Structures are given as C-alpha cells and as structure tokens.
Coordinates of N, CA and C in Angstrom, one line a residue:
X283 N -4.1 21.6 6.6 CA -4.1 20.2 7.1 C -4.1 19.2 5.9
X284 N -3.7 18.2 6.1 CA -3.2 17.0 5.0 C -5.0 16.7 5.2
X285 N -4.7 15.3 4.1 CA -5.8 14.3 3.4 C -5.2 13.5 4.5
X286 N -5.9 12.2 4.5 CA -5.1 11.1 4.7 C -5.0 10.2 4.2
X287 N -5.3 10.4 2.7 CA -4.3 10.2 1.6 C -2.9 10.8 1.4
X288 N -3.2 11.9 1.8 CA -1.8 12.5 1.8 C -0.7 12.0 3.1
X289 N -1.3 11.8 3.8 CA -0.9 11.4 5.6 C -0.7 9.9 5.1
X290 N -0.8 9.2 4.2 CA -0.6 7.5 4.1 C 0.8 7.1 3.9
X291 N 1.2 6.5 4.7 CA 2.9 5.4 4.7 C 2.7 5.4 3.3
X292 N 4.0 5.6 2.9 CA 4.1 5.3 1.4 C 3.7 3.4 1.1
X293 N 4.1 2.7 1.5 CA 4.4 1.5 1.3 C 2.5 1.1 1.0
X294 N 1.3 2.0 1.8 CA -0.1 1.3 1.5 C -0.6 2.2 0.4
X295 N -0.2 3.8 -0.4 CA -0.4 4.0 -1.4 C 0.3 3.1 -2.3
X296 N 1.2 2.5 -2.4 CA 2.2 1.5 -3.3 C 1.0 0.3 -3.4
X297 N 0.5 -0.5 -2.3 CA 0.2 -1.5 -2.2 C -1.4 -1.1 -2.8
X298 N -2.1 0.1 -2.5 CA -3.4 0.8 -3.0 C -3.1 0.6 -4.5
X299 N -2.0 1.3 -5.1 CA -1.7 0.8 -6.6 C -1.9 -0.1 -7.2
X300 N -0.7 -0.9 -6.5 CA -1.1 -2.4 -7.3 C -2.9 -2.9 -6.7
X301 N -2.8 -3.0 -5.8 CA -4.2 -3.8 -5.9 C -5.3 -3.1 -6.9
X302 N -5.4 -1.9 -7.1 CA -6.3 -1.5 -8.2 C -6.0 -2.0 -9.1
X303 N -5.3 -2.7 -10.1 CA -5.6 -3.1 -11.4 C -6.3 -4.7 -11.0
X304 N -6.8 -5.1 -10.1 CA -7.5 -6.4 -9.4 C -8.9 -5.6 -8.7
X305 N -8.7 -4.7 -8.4 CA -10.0 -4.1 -7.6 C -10.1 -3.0 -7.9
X306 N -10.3 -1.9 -9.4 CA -10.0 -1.1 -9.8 C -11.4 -0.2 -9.0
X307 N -12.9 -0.8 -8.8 CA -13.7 0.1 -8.0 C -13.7 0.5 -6.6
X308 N -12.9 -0.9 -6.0 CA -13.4 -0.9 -4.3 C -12.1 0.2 -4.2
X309 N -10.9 0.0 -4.9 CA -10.0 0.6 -4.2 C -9.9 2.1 -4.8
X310 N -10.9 2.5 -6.0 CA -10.7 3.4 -6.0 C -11.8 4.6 -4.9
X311 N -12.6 4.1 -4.5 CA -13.9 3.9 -2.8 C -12.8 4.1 -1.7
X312 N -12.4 3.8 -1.6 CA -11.2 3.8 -0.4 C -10.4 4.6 -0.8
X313 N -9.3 5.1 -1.9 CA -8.4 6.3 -2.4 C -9.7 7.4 -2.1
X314 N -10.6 7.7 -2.5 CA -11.6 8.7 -2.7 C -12.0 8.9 -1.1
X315 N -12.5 8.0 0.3 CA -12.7 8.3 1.3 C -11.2 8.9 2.1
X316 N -9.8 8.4 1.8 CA -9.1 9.2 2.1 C -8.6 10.2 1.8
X317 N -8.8 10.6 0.7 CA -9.1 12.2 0.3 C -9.9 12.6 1.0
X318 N -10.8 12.2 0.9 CA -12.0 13.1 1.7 C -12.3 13.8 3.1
X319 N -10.9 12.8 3.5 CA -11.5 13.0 5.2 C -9.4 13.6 5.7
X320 N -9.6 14.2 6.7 CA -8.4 14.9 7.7 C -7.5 14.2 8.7
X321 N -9.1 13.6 9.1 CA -9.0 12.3 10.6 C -9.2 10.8 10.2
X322 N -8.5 10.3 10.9 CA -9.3 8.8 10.8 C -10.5 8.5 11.8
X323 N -10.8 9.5 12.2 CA -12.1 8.9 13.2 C -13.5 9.5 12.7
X324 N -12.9 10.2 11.4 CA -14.0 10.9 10.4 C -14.2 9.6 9.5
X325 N -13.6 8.5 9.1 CA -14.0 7.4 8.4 C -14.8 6.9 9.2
X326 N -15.8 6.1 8.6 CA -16.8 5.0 8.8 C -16.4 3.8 8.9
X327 N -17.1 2.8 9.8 CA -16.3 1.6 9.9 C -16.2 1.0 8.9
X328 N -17.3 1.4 7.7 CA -17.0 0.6 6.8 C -15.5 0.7 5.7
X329 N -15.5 2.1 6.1 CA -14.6 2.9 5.1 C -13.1 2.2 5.5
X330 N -13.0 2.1 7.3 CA -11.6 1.7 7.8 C -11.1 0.4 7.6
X331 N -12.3 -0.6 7.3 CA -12.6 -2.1 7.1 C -12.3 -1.9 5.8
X332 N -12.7 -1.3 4.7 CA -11.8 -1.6 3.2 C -10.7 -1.2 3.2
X333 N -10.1 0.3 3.7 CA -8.9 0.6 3.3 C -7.8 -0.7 4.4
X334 N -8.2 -1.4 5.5 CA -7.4 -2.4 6.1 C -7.2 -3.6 5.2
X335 N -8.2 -4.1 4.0 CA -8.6 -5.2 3.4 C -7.0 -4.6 2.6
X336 N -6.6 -4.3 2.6 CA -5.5 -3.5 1.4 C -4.4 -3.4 2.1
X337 N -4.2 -3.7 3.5 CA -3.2 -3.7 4.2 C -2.7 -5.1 4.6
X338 N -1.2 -5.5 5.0 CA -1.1 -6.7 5.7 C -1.4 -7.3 6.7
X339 N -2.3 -6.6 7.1 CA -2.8 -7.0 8.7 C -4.5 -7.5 8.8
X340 N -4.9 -8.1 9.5 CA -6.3 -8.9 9.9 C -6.7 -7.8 10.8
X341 N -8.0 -8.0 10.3 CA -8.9 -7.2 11.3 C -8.5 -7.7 12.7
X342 N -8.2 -8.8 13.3 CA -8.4 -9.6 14.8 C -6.6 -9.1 15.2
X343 N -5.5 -8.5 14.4 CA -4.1 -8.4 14.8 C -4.5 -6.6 15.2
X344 N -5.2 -6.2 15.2 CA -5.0 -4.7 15.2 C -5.9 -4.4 16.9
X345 N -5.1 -3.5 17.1 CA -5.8 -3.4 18.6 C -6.8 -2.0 18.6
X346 N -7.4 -1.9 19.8 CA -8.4 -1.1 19.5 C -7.7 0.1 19.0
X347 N -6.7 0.4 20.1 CA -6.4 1.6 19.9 C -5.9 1.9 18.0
X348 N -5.3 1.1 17.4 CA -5.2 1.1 16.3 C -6.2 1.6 15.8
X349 N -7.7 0.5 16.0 CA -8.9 0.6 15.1 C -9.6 2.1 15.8
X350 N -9.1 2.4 16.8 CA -9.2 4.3 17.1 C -8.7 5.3 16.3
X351 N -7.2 4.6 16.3 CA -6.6 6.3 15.7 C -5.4 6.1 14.8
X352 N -5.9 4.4 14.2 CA -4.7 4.5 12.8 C -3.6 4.8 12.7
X353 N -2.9 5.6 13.8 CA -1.8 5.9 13.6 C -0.6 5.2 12.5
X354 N -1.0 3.4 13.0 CA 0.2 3.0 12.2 C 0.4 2.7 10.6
X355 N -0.6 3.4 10.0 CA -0.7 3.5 8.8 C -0.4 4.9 8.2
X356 N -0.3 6.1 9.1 CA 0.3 7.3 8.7 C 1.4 7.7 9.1
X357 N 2.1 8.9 8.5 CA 3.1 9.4 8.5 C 3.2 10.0 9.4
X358 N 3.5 10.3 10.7 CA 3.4 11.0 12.1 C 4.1 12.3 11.6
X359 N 3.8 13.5 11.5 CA 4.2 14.9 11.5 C 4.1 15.5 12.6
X360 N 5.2 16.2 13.5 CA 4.9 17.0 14.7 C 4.4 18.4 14.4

C-alpha cells in the first residue's frame, strides 16, 4: 500500500516544494505526516488543516465529504 505522500497529485508535492523554502518546518510536519499515514482518515485534523494551508483551496470551499476522504488531492488507483 502507498504513503500518501506517495498517493499526492503531483501538482501539491510541486506546490509542498516551493512553499518549503518559506515554511521549511511546518511543511516539512506535513511531508512527514504523509509519509506516515496510508489513509487520510488516519490524519488528525490538525495534520489535514496544514497539509490544505498548502493547497488552493479554503477550508469553507471544501465539502465534508472532501474533509472525509480527500480524495481530491490523490491519485485514484483502482
């Protein structure tokens, strides 16, 4: 089974990049909890709330089911 680091749209490891040379601790906290974990429902809210801070989207545009099961930030594999 993948990371979901490994499971990440390319385009938010890209954007994880750049923002670390501006936030080289928080985002390296956030790279390290996606390693860590399989699922996204194994992250913490805090953990899903930094890795979104790093995304184009507002906490208030994402719907529950998003803030459930992330999907639209991974690579769907059948």
């Amino acid at each position: 089974m993948k990371t979901l680091y490994q499971q990440l749209k390319p385009e938010y490891k890209q954007k994880l990049e750049k923002e670390a040379v501006d936030y080289p601790s928080l985002v390296g906290s956030v790279v390290n909890s996606l390693k860590d974990n399989y699922l996204w429902s194994h992250l913490t809210i805090g953990q899903a709330k930094e890795f979104i801070q790093f995304t184009d989207y507002s906490y208030g545009s994402l719907s529950s089911y998003d803030w459930s099961f992330g999907e639209k930030f991974f690579v769907c594999e059948d």
